[in-house]
Coordinates of C-alpha atoms and ligand atoms in Angstrom, one line a residue:
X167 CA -2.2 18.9 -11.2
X168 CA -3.2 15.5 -9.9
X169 CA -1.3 14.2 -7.6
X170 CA -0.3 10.6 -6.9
X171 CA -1.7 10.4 -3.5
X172 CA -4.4 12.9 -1.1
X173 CA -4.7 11.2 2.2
X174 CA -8.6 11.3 2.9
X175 CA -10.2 12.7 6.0
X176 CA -13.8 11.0 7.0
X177 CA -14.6 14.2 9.2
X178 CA -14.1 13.4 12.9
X179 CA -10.5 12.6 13.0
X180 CA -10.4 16.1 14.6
X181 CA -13.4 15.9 17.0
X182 CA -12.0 12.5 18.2
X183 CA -8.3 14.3 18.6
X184 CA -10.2 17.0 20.8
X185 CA -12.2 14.2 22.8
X186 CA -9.0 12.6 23.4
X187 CA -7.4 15.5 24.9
X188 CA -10.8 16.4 27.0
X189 CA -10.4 12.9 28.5
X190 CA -7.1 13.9 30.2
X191 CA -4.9 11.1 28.8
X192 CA -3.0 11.6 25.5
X193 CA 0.3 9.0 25.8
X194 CA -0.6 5.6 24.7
X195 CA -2.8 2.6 25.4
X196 CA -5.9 4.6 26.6
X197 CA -9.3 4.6 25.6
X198 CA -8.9 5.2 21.5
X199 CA -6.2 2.7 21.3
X200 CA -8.4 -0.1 23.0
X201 CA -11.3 0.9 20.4
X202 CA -9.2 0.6 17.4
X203 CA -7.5 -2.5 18.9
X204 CA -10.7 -4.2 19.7
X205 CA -12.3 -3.4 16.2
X206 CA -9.6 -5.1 14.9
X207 CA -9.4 -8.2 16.8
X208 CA -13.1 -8.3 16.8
X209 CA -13.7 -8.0 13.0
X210 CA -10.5 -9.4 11.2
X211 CA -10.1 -12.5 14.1
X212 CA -7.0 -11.1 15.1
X213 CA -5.9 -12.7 18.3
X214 CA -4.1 -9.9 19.8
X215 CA -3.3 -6.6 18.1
X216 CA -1.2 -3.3 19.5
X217 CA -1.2 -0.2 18.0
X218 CA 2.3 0.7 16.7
X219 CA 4.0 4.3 15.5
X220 CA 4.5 3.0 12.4
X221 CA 4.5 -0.6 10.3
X222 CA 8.4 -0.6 10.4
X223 CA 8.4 -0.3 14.5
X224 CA 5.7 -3.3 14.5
X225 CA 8.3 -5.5 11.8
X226 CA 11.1 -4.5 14.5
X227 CA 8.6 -5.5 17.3
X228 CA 8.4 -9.3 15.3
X229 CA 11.5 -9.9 14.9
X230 CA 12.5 -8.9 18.9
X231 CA 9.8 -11.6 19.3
X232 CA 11.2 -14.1 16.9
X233 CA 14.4 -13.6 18.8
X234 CA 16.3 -13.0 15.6
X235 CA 20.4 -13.1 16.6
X236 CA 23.4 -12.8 14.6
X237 CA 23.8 -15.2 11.7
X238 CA 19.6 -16.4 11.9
X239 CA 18.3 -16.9 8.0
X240 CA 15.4 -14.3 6.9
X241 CA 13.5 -15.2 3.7
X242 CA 11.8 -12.7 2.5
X243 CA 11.2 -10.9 -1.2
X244 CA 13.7 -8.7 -2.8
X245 CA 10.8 -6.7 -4.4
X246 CA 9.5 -5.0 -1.1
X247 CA 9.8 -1.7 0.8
X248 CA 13.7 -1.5 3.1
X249 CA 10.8 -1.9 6.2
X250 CA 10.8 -5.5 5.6
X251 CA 14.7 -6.3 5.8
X252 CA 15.7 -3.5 7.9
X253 CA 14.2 -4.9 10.6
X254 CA 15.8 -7.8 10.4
X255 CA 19.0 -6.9 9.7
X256 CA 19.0 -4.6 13.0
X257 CA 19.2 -7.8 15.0
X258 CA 21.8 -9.2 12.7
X259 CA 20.2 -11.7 10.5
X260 CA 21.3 -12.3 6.5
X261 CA 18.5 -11.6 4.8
X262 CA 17.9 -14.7 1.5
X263 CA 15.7 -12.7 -1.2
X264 CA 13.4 -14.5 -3.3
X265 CA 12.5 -13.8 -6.7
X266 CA 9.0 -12.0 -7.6
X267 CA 6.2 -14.9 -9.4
X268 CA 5.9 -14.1 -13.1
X269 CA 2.4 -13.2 -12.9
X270 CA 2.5 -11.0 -9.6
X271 CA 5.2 -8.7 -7.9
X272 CA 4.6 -10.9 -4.6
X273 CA 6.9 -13.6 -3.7
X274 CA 7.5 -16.6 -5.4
X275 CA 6.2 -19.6 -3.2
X276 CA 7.7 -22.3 -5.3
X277 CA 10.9 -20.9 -4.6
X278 CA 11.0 -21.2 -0.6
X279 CA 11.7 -24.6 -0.1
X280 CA 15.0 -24.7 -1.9
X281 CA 16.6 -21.6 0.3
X282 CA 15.3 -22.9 3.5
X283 CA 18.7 -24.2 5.8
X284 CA 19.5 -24.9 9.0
X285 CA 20.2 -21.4 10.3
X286 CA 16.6 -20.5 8.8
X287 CA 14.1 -18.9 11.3
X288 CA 11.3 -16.9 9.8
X289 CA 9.6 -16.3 6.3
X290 CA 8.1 -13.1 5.8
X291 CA 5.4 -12.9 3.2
X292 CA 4.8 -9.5 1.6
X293 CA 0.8 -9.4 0.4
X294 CA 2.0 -6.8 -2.3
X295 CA -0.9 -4.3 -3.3
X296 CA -3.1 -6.7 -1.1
X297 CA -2.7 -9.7 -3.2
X298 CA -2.8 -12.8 -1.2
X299 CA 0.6 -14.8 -1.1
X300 CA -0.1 -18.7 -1.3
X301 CA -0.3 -18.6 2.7
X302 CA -1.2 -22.8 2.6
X303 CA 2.3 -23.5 0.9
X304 CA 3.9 -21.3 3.6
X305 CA 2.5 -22.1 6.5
X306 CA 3.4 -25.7 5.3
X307 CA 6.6 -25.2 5.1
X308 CA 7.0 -23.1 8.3
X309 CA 5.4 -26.2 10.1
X310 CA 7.5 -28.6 7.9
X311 CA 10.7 -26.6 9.2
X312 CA 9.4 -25.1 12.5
X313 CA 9.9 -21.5 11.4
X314 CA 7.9 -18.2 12.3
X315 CA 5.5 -16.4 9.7
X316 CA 5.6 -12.5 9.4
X317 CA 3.0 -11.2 7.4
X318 CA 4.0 -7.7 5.8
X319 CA 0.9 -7.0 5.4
X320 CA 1.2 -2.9 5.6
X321 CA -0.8 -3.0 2.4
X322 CA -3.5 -5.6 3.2
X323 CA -6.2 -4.7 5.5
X324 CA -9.4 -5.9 5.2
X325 CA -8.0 -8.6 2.3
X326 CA -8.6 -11.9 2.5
X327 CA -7.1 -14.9 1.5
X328 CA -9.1 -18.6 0.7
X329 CA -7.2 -21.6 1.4
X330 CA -7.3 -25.1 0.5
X331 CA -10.2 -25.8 3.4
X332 CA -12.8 -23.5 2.0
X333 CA -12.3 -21.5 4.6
X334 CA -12.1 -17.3 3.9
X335 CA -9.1 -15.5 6.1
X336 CA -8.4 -12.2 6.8
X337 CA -5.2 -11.4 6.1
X338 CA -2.8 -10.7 8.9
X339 CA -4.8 -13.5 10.9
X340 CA -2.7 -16.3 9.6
X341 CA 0.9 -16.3 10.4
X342 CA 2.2 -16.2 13.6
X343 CA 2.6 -12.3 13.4
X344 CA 1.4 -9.8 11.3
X345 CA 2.5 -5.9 10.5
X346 CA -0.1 -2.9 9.4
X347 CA 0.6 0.0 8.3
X348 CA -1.7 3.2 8.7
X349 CA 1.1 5.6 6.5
X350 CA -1.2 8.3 4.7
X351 CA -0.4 6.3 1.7
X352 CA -2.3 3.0 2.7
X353 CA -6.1 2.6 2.6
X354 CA -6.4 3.5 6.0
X355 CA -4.1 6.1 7.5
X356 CA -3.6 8.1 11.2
X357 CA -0.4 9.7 9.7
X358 CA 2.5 7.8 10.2
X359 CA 1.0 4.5 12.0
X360 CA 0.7 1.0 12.5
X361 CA -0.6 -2.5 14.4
X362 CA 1.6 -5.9 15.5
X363 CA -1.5 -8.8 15.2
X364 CA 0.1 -11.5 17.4
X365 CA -2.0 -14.3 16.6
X366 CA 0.4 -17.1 18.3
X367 CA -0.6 -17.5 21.9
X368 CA 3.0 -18.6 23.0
X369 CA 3.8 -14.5 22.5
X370 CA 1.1 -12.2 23.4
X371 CA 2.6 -11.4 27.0
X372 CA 6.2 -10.5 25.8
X373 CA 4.7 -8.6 23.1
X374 CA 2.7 -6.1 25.5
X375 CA 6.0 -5.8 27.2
X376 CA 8.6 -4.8 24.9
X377 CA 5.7 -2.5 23.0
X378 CA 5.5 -1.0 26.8
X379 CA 9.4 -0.1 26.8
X380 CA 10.2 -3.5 28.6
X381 CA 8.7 -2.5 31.7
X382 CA 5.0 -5.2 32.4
X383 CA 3.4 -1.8 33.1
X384 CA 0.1 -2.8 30.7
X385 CA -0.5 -5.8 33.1
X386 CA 0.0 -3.7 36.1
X387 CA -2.8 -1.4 34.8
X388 CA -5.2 -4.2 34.4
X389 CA -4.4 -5.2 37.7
X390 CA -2.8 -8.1 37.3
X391 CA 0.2 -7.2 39.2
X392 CA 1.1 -4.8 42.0
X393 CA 4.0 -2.8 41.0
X394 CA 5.6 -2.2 37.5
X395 CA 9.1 -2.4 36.6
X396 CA 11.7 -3.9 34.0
X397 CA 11.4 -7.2 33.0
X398 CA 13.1 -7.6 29.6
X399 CA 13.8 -5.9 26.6
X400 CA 11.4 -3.4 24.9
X401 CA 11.3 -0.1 23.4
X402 CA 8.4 2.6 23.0
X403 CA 6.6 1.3 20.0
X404 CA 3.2 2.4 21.1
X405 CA 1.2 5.8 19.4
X406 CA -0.2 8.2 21.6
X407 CA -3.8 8.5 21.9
X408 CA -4.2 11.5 19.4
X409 CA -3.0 9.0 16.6
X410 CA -5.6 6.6 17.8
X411 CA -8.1 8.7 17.9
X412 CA -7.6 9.8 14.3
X413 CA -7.3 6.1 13.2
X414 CA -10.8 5.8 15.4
X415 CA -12.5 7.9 12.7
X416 CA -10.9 6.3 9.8
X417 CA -11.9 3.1 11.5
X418 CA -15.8 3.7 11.7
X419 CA -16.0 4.9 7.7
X420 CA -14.1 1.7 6.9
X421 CA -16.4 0.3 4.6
X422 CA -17.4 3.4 3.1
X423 CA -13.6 4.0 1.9
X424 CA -13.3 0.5 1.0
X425 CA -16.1 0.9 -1.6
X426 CA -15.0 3.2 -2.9
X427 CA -11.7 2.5 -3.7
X428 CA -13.1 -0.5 -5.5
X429 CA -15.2 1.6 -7.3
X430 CA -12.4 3.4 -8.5
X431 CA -10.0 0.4 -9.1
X432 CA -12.9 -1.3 -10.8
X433 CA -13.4 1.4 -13.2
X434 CA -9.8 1.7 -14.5
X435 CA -9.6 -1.5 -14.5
X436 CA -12.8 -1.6 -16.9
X437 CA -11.6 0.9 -18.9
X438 CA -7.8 -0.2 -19.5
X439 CA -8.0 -4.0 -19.7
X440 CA -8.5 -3.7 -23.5
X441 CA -6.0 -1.0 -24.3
X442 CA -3.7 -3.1 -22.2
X443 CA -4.1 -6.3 -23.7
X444 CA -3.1 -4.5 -27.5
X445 CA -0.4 -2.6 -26.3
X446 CA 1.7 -5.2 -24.8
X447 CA 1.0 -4.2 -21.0
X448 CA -0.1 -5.7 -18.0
X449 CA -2.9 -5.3 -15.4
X450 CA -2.9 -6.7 -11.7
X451 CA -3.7 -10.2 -11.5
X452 CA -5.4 -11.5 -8.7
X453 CA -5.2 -15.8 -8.3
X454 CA -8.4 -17.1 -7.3
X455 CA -7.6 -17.4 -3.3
X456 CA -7.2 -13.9 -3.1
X457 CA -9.6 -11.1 -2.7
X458 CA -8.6 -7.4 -4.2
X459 CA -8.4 -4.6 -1.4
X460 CA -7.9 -1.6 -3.8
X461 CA -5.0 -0.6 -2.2
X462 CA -3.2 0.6 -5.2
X463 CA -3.5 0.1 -9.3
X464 CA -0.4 -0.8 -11.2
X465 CA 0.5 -0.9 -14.7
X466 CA 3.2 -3.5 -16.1
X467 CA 5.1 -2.5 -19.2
X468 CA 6.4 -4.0 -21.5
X469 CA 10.2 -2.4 -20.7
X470 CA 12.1 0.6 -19.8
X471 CA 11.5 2.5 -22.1
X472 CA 7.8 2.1 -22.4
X473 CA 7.5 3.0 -18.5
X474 CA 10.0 6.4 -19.6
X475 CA 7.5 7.1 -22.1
X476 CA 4.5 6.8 -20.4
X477 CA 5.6 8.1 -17.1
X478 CA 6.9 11.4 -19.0
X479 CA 3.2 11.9 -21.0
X480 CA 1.8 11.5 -17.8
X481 CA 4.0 14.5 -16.5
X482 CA 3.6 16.6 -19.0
X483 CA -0.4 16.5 -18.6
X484 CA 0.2 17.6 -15.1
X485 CA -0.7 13.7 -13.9
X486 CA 1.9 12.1 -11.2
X487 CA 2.5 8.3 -11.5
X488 CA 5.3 6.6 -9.7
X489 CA 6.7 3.5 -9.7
X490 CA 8.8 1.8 -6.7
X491 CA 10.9 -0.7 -5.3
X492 CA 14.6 -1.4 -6.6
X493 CA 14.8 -5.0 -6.0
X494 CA 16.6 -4.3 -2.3
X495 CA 19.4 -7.2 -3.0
X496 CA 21.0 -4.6 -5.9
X497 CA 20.6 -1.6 -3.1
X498 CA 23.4 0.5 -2.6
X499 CA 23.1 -1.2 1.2
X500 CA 22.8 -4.9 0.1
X501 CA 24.7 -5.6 -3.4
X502 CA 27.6 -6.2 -2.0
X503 CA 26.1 -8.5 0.6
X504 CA 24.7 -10.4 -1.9
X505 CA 25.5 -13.9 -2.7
X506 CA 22.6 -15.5 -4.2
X507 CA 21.3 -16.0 -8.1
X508 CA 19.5 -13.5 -10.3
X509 CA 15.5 -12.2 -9.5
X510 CA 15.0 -11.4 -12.8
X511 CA 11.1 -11.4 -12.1
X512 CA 12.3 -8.6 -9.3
X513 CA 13.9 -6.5 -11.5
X514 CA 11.4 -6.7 -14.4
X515 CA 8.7 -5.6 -11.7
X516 CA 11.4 -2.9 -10.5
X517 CA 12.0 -2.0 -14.2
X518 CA 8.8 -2.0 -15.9
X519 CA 6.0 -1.1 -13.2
X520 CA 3.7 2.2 -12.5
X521 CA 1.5 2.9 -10.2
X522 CA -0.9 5.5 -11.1
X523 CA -3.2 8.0 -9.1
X524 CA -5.0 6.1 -6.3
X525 CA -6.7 7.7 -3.8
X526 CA -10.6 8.1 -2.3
X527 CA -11.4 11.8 -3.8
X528 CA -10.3 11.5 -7.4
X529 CA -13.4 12.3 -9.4
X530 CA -15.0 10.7 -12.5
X531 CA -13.8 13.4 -14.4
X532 CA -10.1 12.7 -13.4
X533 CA -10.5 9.5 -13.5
X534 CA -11.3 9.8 -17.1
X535 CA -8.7 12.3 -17.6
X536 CA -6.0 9.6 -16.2
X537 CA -7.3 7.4 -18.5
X538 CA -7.5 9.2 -21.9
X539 CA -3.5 10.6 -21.2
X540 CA -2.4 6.8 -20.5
X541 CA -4.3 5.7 -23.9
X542 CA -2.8 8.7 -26.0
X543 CA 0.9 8.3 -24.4
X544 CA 1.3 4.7 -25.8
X545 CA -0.4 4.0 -29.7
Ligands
PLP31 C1 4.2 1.0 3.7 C2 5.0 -0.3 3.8 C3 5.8 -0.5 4.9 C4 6.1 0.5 6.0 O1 5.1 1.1 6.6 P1 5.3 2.3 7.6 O2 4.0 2.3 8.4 O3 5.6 3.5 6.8 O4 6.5 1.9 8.5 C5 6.4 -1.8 5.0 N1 6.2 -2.7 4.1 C6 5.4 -2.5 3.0 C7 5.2 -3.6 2.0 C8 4.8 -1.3 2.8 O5 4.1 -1.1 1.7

């Protein structure tokens, strides 16, 4: 059986855990989450980062910080995980879902403009599979109208994105905020994990507190000020210092994991292309400001049907593939919530796409095995 997904281990994700109990200090904020924090703000130009239980606390953390009330305007993709709306709609805002761009599940930029009004507060770009949105034309438009950028970027680290200037960004460095996720899905994994990048100035104080329950206790520790206590609204969005100390060892074998996912991406993507092209299916497409992480590889057919087809041969070779994402405004939560047009681009990328094995241990032999099965189960 090969499975869809096998979380890898680098080796000292344990050895860490064990130093970090032998240190005598396993809540949060210690000694593993300032390494993993600094790594992150020291190689990716993120101006402030905090560790976060999961991607989906650090989106609920943004949107405390956008100070998101009742009635405030969202903008977001319909083709994304519940993380990205649910933690919006928790403080009450509508959510207005754009339509996916023909060539790429992410959201289509051209569409923005025309749904921004006056209740509008904050665009949140989705880098699906670690594709690059056009960040230029939203951060534009967020100056244009004075809103706040979320990048979902739980898919995206160590991406980049090229903008009109030349200049190379990592992504998660350009909005205001940006969300990671470290889920044993994503490239880089401590379990169930993930960051806040705060890379506006005007929020990095409030953020520490209502990551720290409310309370300023993280400036209290750096001595800042003499006694701690509550001084706004917060929760407990920080991990404890055995999850930073696994993500510590996934951290330091970065690169390593990165090549080889790329490896692997590069070699389905080698080996597919052509069978794709004469079988009426798609591969990724990645526009020329984007870089390609190797988070995940995705297959577009051509319809339902296809996808049934495929999806089934794959089964019964013992292969798991999976495909994700009902466009969220037709969710059993949102459809009757929703007032706006058709996505048909969403639910042709909710219809039509797989996502096939992905993960750093598959072997060549597997690899090859994926790949023969997809070829036979379409002809
Ligand atoms: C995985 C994912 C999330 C949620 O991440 P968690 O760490 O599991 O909360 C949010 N958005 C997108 C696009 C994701 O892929």
């Amino acid at each position: 059986m090969i499975s869809f997904n096998k979380p890898y281990l680098t080796g000292n994700e344990i050895e860490y855990i064990k130093d970090a109990v032998s240190r005598g200090k396993i809540s949060g904020n210690g000694y593993y989450t300032n390494l993993c924090q600094n790594f992150f703000q020291d190689k990716y130009n993120f101006r402030k980062c905090l560790l976060t239980t999961s991607c989906t606390d650090a989106l609920e953390m943004a949107a405390i910080l956008a100070d998101i009330k009742v009635g405030d305007e969202v903008i977001m993709p319909s083709y994304t995980f519940v993380s990205t709306a649910n933690a919006f709609i928790l403080r009450g805002a509508k959510i207005i879902f754009i339509d996916s761009r023909p060539d790429h599940p992410g959201m289509d930029e051209s569409q923005i403009e025309s749904v921004i009004s006056i209740r509008t507060k904050v665009i949140v770009p989705v880098h699906y599979a670690g594709v690059a949105c056009d960040m230029d034309t939203i951060m534009e438009l967020a100056t244009k109208y004075n809103l706040v950028v979320i990048e979902d970027a739980a898919q995206a680290i160590d991406s980049f994105y090229t903008g009109k200037d030349g200049v190379k960004r990592a992504l998660g460095s350009i909005g205001h905020f940006a969300a990671f996720s470290f889920h044993e899905t994503k490239n880089i994994i401590s379990g169930e994990g993930g960051m806040l990048v705060i890379n506006d100035g005007r929020f990095t104080d409030r953020a520490e507190i209502i990551w720290e329950k409310g309370t300023n206790r993280s400036a209290f520790f750096r001595g800042e000020v003499d006694k701690y206590g509550w001084v706004d609204v917060g929760s407990s969005f920080l991990p404890s210092e055995l999850n930073a100390a696994f993500l510590w060892a996934q951290l330091e074998k970065l690169e390593n994991i990165q090549n080889r996912r790329k490896e692997i991406w590069n070699f389905y993507f080698d080996e597919l292309s052509h069978w794709c092209k004469t079988h009426d299916l798609r591969l990724s497409s990645i526009p020329e400001y984007a870089t390609n992480n190797a988070h995940m590889f995705y297959i577009v057919c051509k319809n339902t049907k296809q996808r049934k087809k495929i999806l089934n041969h794959l089964k019964s070779s013992d292969i798991l593939a999976v495909f994700h994402y009902l466009s969220l405004h037709k969710s059993k939560f949102y459809k009757a919530k929703y007032t706006g047009k058709e996505l048909p681009f969403s639910d042709y990328y909710s219809d039509c796409l797989i996502r096939i094995p992905f993960y750093y241990e598959l072997e060549k032999n597997e690899l090859q095995f994926i790949i023969s099965c997809l070829k036979s189960s379409v002809n």
